[in-house]
PDB file of N, CA and C in Angstrom:
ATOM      1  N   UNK F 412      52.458 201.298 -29.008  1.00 49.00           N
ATOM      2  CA  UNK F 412      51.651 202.016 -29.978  1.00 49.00           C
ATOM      3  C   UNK F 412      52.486 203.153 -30.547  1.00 49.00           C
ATOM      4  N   UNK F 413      52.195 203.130 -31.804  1.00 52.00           N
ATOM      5  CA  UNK F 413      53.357 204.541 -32.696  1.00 52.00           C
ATOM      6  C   UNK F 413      52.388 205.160 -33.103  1.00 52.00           C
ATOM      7  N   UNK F 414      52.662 205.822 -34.458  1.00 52.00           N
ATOM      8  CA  UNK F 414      52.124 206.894 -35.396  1.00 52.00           C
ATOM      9  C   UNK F 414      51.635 205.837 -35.826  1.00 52.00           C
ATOM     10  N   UNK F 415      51.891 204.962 -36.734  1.00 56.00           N
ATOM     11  CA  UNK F 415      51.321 204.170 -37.797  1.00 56.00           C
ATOM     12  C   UNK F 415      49.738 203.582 -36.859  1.00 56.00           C
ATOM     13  N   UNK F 416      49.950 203.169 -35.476  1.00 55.00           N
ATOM     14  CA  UNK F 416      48.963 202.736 -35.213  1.00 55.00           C
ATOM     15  C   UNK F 416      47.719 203.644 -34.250  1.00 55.00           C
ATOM     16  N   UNK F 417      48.250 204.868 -34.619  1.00 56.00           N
ATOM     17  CA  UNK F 417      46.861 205.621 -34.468  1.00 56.00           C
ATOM     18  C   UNK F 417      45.545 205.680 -34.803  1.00 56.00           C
ATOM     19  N   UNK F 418      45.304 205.384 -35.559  1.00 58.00           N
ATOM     20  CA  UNK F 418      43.498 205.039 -35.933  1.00 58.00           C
ATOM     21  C   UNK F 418      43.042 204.154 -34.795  1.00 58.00           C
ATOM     22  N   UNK F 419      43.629 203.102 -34.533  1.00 78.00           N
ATOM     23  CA  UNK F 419      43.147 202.414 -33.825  1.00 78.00           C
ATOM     24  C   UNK F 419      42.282 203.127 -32.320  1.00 78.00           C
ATOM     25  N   UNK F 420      41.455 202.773 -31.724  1.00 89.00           N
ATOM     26  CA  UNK F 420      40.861 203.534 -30.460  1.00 89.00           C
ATOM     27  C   UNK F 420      41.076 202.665 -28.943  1.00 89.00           C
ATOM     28  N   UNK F 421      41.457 203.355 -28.720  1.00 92.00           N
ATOM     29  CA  UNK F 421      42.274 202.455 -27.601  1.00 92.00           C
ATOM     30  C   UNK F 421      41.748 203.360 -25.526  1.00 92.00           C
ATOM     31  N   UNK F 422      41.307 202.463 -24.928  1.00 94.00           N
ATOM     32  CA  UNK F 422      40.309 202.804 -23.811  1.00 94.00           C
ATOM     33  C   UNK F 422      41.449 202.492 -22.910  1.00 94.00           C
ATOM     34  N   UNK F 423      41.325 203.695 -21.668  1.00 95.00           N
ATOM     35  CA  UNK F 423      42.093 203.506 -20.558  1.00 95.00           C
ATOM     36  C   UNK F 423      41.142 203.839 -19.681  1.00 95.00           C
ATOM     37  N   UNK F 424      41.403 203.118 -18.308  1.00 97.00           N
ATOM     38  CA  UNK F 424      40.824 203.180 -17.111  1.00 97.00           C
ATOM     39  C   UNK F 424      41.574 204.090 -16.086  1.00 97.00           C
ATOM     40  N   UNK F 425      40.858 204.898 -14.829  1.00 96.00           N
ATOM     41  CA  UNK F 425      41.212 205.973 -14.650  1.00 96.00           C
ATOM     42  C   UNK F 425      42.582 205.227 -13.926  1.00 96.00           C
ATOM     43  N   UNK F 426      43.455 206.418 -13.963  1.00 95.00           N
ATOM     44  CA  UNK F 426      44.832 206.338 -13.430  1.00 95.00           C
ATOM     45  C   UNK F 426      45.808 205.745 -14.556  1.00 95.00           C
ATOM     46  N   UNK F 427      45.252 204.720 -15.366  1.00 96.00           N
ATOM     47  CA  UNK F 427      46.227 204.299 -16.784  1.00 96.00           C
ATOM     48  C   UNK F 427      47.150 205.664 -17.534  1.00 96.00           C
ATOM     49  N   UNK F 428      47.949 205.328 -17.786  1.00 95.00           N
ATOM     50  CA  UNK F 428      49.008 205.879 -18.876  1.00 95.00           C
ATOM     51  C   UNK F 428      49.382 205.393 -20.035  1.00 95.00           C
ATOM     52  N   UNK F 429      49.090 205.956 -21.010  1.00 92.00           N
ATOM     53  CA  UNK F 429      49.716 205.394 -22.623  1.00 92.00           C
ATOM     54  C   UNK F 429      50.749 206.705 -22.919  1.00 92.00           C
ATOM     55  N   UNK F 430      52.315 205.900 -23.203  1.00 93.00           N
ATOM     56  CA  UNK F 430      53.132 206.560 -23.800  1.00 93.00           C
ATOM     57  C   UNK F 430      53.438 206.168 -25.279  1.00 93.00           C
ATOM     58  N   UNK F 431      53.246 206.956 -26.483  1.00 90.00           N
ATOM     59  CA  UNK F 431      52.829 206.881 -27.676  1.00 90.00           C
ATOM     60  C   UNK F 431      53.730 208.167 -28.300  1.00 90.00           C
ATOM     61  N   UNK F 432      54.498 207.424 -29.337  1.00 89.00           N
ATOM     62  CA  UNK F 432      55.333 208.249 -30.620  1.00 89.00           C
ATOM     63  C   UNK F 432      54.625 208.888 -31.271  1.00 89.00           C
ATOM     64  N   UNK F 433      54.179 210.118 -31.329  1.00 87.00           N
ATOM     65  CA  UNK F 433      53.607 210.795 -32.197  1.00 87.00           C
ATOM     66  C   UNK F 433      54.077 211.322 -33.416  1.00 87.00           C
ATOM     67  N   UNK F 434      53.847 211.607 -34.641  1.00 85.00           N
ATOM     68  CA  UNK F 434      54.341 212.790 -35.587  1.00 85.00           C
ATOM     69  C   UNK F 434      53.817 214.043 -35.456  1.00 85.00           C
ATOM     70  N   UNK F 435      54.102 214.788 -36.213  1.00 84.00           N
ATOM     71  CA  UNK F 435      53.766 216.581 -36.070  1.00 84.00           C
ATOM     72  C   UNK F 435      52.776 216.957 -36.648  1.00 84.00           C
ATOM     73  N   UNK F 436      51.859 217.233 -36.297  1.00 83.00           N
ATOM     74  CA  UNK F 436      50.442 217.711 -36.472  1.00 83.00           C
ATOM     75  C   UNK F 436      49.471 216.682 -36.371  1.00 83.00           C
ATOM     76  N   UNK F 437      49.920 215.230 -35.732  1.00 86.00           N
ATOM     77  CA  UNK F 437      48.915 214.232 -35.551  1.00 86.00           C
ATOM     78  C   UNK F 437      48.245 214.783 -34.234  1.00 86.00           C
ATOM     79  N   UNK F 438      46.655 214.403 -34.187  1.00 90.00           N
ATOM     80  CA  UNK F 438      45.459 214.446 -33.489  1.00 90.00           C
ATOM     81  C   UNK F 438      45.170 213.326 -32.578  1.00 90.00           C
ATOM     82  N   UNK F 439      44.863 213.507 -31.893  1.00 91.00           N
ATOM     83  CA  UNK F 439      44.256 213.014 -30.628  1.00 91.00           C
ATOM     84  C   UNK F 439      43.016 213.305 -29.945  1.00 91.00           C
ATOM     85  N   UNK F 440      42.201 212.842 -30.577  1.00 93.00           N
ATOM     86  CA  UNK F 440      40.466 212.639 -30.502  1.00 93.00           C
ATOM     87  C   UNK F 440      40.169 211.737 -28.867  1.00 93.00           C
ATOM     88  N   UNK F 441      40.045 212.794 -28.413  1.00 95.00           N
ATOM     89  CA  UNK F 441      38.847 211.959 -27.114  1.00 95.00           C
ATOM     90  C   UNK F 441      37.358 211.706 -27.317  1.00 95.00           C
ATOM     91  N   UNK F 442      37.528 210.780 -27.123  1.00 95.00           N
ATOM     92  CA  UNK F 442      36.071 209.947 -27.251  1.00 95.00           C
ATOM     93  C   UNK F 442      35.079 209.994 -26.292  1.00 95.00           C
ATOM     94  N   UNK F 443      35.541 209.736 -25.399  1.00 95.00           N
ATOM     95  CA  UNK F 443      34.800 209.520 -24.166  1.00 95.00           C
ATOM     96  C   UNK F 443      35.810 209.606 -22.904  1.00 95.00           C
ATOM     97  N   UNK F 444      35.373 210.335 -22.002  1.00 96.00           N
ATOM     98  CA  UNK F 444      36.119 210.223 -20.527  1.00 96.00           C
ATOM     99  C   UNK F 444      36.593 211.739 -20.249  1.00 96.00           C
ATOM    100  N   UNK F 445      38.123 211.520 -20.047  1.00 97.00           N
ATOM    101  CA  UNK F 445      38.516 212.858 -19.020  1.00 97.00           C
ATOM    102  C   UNK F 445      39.898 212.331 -19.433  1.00 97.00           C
ATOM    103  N   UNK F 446      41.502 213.457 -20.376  1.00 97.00           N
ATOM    104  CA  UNK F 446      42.562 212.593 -19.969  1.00 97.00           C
ATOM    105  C   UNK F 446      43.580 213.928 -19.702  1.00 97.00           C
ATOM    106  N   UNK F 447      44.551 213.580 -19.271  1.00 97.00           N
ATOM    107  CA  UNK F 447      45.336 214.647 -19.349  1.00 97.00           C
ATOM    108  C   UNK F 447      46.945 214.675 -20.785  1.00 97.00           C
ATOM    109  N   UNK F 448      47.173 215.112 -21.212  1.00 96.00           N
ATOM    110  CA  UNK F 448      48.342 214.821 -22.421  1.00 96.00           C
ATOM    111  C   UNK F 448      49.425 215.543 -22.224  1.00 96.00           C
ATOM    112  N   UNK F 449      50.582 215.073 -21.859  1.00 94.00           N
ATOM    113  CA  UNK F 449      51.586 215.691 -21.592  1.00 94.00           C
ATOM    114  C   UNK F 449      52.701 215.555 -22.954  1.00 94.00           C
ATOM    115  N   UNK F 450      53.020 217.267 -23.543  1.00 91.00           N
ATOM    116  CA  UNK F 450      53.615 217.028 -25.040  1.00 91.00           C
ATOM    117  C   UNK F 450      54.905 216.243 -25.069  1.00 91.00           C
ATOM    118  N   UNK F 451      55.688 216.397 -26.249  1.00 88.00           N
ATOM    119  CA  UNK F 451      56.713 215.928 -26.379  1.00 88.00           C
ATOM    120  C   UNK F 451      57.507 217.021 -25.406  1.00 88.00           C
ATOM    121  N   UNK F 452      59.016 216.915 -24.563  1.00 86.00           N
ATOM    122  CA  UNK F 452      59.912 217.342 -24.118  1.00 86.00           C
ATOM    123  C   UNK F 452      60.633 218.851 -24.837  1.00 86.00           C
ATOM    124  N   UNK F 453      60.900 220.040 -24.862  1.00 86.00           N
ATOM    125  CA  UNK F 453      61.550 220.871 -25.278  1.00 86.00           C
ATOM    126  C   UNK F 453      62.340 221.957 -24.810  1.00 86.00           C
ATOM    127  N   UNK F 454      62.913 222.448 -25.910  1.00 86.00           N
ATOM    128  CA  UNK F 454      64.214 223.229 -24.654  1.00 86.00           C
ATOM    129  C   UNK F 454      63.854 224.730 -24.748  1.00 86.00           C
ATOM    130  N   UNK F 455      64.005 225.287 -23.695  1.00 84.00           N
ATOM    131  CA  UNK F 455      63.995 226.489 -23.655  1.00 84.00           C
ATOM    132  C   UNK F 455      65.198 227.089 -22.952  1.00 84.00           C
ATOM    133  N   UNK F 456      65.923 227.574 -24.319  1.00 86.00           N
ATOM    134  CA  UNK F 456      67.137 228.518 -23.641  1.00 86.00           C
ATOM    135  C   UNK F 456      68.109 227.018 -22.918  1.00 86.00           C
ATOM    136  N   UNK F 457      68.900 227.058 -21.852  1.00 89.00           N
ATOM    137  CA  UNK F 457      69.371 225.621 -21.190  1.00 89.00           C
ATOM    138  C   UNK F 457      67.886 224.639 -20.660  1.00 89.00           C
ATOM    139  N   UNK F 458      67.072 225.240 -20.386  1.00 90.00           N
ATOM    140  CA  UNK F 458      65.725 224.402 -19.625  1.00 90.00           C
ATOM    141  C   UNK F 458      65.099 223.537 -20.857  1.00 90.00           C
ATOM    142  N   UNK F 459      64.755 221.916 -19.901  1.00 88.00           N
ATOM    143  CA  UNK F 459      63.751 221.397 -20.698  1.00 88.00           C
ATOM    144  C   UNK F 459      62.706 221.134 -20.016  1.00 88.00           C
ATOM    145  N   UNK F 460      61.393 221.330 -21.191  1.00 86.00           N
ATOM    146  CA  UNK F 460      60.006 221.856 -20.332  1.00 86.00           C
ATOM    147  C   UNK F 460      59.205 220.509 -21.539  1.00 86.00           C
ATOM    148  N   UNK F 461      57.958 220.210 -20.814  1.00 87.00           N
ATOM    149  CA  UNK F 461      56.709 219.900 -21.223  1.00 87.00           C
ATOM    150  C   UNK F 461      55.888 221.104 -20.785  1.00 87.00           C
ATOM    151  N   UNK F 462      54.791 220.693 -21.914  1.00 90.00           N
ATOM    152  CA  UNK F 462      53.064 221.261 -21.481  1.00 90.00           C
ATOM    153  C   UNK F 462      52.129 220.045 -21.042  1.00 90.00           C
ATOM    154  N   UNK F 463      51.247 220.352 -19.968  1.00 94.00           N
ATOM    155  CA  UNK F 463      50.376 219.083 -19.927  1.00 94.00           C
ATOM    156  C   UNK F 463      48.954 219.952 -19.699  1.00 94.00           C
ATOM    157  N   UNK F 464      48.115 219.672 -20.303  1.00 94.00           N
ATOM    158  CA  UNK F 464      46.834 219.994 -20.573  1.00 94.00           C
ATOM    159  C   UNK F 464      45.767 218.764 -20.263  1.00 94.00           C
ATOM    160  N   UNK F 465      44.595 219.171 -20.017  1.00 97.00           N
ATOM    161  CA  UNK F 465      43.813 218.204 -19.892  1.00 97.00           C
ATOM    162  C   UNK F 465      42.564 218.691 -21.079  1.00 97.00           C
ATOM    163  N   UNK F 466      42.250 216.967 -21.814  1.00 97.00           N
ATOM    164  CA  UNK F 466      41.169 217.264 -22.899  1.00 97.00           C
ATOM    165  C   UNK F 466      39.947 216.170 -21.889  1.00 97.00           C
ATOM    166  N   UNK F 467      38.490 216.600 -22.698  1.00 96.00           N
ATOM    167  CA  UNK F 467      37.492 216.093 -22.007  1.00 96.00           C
ATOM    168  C   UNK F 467      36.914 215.867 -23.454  1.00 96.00           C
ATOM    169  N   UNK F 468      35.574 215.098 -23.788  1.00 95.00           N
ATOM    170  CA  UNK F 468      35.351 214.088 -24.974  1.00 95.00           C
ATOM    171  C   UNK F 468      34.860 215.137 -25.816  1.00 95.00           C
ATOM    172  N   UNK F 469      35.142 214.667 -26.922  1.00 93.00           N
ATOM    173  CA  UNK F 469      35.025 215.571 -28.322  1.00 93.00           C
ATOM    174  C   UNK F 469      35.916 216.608 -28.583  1.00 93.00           C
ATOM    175  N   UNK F 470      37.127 216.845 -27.338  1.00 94.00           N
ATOM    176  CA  UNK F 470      38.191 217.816 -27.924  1.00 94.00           C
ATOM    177  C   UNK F 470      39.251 217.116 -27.889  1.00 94.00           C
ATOM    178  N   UNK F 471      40.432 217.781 -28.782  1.00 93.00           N
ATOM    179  CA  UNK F 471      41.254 217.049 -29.541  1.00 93.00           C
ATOM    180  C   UNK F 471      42.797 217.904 -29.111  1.00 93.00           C
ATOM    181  N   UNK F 472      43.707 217.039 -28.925  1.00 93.00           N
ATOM    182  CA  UNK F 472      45.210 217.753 -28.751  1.00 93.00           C
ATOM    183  C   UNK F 472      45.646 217.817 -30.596  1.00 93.00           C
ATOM    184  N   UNK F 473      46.244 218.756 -30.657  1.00 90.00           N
ATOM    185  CA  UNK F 473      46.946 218.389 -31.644  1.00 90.00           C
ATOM    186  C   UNK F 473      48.778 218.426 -31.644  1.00 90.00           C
ATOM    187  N   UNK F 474      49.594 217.467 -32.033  1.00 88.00           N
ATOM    188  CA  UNK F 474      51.067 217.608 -31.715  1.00 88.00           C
ATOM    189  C   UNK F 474      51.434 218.710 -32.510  1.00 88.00           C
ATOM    190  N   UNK F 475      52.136 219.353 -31.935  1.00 84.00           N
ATOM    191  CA  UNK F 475      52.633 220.899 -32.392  1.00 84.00           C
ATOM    192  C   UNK F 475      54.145 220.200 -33.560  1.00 84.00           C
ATOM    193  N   UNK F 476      54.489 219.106 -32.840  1.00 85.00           N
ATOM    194  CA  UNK F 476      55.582 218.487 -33.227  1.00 85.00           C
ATOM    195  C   UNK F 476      55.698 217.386 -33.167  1.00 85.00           C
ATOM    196  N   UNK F 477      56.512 216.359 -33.830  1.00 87.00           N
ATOM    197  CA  UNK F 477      57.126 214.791 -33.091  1.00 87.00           C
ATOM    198  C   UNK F 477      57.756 214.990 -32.031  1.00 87.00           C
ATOM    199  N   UNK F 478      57.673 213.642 -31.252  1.00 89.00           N
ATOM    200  CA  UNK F 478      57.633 212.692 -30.443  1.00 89.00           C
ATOM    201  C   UNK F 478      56.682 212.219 -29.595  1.00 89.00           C
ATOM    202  N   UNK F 479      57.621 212.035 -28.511  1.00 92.00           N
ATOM    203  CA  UNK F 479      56.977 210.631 -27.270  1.00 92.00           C
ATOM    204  C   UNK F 479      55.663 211.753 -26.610  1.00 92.00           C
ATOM    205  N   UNK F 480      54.525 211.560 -26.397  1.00 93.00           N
ATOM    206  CA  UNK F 480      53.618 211.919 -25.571  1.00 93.00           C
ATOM    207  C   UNK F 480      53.333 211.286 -24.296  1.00 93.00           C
ATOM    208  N   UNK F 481      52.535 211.698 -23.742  1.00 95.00           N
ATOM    209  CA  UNK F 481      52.190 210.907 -22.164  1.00 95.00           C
ATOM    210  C   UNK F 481      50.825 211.391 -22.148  1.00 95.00           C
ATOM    211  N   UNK F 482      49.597 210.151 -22.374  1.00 96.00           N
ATOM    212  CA  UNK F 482      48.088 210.435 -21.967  1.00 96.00           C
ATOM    213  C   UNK F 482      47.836 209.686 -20.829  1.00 96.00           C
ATOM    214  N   UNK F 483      47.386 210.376 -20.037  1.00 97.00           N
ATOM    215  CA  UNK F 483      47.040 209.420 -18.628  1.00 97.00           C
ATOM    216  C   UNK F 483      45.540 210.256 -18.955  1.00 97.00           C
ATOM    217  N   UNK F 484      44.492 208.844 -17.885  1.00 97.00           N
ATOM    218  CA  UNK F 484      43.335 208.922 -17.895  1.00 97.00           C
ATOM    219  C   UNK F 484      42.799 209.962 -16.659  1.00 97.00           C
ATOM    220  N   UNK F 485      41.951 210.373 -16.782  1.00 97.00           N
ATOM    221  CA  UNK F 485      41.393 210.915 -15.051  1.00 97.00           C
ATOM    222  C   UNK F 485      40.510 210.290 -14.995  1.00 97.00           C
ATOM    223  N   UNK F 486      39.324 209.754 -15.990  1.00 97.00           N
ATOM    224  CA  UNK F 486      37.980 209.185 -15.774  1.00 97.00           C
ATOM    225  C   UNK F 486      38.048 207.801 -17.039  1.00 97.00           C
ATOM    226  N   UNK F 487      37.302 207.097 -16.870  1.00 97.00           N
ATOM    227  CA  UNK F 487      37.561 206.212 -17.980  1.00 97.00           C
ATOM    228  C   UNK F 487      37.710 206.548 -19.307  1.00 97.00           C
ATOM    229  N   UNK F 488      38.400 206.116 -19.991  1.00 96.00           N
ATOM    230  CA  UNK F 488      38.487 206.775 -21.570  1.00 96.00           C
ATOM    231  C   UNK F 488      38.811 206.087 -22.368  1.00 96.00           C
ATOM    232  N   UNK F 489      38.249 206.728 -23.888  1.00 95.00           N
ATOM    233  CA  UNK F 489      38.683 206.321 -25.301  1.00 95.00           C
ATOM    234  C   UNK F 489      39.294 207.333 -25.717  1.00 95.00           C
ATOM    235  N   UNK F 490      40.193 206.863 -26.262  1.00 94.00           N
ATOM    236  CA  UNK F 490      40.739 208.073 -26.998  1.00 94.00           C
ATOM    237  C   UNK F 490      41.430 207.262 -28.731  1.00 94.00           C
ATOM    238  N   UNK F 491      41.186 208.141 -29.910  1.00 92.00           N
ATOM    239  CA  UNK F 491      41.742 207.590 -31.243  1.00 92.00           C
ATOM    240  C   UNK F 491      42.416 208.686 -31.719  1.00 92.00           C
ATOM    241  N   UNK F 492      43.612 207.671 -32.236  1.00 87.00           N
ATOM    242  CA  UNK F 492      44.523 208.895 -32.732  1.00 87.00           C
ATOM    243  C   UNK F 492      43.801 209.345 -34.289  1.00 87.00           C
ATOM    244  N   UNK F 493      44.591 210.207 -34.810  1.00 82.00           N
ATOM    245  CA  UNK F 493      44.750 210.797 -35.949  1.00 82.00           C
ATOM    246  C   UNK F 493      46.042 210.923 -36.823  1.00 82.00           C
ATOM    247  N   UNK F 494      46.105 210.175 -37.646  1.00 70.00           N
ATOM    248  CA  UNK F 494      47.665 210.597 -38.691  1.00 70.00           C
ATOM    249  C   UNK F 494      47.411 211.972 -39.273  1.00 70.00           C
ATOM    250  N   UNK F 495      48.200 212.376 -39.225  1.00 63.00           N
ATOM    251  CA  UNK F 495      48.540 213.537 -40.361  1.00 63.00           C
ATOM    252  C   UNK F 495      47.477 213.469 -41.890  1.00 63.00           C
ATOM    253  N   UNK F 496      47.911 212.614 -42.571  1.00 59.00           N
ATOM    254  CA  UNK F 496      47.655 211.719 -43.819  1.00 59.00           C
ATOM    255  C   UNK F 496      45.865 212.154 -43.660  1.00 59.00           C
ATOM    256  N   UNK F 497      45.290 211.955 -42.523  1.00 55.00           N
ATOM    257  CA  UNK F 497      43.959 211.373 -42.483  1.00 55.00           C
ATOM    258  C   UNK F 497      42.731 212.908 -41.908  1.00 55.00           C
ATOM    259  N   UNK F 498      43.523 213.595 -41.813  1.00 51.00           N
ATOM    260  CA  UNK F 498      42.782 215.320 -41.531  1.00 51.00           C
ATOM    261  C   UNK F 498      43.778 216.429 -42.727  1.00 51.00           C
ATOM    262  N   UNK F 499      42.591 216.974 -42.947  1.00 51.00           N
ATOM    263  CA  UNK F 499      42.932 217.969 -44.239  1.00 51.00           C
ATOM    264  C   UNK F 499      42.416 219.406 -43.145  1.00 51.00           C
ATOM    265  N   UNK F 500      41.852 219.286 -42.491  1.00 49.00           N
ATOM    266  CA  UNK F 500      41.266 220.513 -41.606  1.00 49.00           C
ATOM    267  C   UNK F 500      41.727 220.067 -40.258  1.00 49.00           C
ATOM    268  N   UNK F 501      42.583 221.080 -39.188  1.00 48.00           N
ATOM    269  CA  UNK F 501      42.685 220.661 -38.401  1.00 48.00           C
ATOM    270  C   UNK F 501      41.289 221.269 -37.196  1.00 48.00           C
ATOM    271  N   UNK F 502      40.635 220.269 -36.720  1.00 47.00           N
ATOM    272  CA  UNK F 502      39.859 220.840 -35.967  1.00 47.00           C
ATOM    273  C   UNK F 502      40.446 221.297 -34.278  1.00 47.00           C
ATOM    274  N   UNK F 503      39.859 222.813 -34.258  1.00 51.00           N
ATOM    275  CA  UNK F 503      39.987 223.527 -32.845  1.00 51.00           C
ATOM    276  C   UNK F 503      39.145 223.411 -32.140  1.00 51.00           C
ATOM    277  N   UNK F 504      37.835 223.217 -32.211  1.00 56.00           N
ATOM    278  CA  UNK F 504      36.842 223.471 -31.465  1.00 56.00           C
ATOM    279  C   UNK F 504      35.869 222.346 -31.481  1.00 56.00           C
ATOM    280  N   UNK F 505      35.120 222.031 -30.322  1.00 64.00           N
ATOM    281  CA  UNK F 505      34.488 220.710 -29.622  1.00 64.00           C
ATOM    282  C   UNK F 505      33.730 220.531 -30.939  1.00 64.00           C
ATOM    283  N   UNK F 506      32.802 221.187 -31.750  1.00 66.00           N
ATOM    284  CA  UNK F 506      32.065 221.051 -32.499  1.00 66.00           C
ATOM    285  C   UNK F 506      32.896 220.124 -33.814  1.00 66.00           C
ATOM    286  N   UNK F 507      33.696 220.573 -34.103  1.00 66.00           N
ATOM    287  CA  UNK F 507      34.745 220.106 -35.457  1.00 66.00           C
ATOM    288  C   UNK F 507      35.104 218.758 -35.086  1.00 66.00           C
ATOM    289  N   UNK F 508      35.884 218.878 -33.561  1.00 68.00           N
ATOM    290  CA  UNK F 508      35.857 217.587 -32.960  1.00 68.00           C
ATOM    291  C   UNK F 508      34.827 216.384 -33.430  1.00 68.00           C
ATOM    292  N   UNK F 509      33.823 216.501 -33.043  1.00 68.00           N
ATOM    293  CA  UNK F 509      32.301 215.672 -32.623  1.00 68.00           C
ATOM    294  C   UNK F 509      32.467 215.716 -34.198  1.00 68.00           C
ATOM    295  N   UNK F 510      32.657 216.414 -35.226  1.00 70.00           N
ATOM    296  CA  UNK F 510      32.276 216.152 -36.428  1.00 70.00           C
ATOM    297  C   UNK F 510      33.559 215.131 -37.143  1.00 70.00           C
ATOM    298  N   UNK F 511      34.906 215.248 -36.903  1.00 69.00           N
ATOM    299  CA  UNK F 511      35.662 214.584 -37.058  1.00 69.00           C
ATOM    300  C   UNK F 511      35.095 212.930 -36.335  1.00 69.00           C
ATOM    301  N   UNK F 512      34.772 212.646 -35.510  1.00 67.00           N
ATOM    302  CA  UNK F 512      34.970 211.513 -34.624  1.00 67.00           C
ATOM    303  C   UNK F 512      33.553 210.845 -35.032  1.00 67.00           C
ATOM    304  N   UNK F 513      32.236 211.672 -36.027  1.00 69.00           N
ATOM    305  CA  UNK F 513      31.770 211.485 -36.629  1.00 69.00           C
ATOM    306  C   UNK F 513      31.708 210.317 -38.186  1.00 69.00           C
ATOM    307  N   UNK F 514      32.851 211.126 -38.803  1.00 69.00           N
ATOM    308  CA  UNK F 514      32.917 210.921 -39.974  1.00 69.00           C
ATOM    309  C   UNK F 514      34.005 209.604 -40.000  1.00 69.00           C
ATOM    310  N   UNK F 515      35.052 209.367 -39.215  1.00 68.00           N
ATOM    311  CA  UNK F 515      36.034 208.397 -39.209  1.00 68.00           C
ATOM    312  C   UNK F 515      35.276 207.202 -38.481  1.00 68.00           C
ATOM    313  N   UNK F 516      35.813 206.095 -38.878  1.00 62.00           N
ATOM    314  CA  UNK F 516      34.987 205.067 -38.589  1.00 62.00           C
ATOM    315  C   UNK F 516      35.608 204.587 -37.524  1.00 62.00           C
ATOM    316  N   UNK F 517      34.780 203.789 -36.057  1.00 54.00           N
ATOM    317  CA  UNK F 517      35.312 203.463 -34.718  1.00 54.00           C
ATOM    318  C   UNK F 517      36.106 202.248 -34.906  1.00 54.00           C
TER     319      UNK F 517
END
C-alpha cells in the first residue's frame, strides 16, 4: 500500500502491522478500533529517532512529512488514509475527525 492507495480503508486485527509510504501532510483517519503509528525515521543532530503515538476512532495522525510509517493495531481496526489532494482543512480534533470520515465515502 502507497500514497496513491490511501482512500482505500483497510482493517487490521489486533497485533497486525501495516507499513505504508506516506506523503507530507497525508491523514490517517481511524475508523474504528485502537492503533498505534509510528512516524517516518529522523535525525537529530548524529541520532535517528521516530515518534510513536497511539490514535483511537475518529482521531487522525497527520504526516508532518514523507515516508515509510508503521500502524500496528491494539484492538481491531479500520483505518483510511487521506491524500493531500483530498483535505483542504486539516482536521485536529475528534469532532473534525468524525466530520471528515463523515463526508468521504467508505
Amino acid at each position: 500500500m502507497n500514497t496513491r492507495d490511501l482512500p482505500s480503508v483497510t482493517q487490521l486485527l489486533p497485533g497486525q502491522s501495516l507499513r505504508v509510504a506516506v506523503d507530507a501532510d497525508a491523514l490517517l483517519l481511524v475508523l474504528e478500533g485502537r492503533v498505534s503509528v509510528v512516524s517516518p525515521p529522523s535525525w537529530f543532530g548524529e541520532t535517528v529517532f521516530s515518534v510513536k503515538n497511539e490514535f483511537q476512532e475518529g482521531e487522525v495522525f497527520e504526516a508532518g512529512r514523507g515516508g515509510w510509517i508503521e500502524v500496528s493495531a491494539r484492538t481491531a481496526a479500520r483505518v483510511q488514509g487521506i491524500p493531500r489532494a483530498m483535505h483542504e482543512v486539516r482536521p485536529r480534533g475528534s469532532r473534525v475527525a468524525r466530520l471528515v470520515q463523515l463526508l468521504l465515502p467508505s
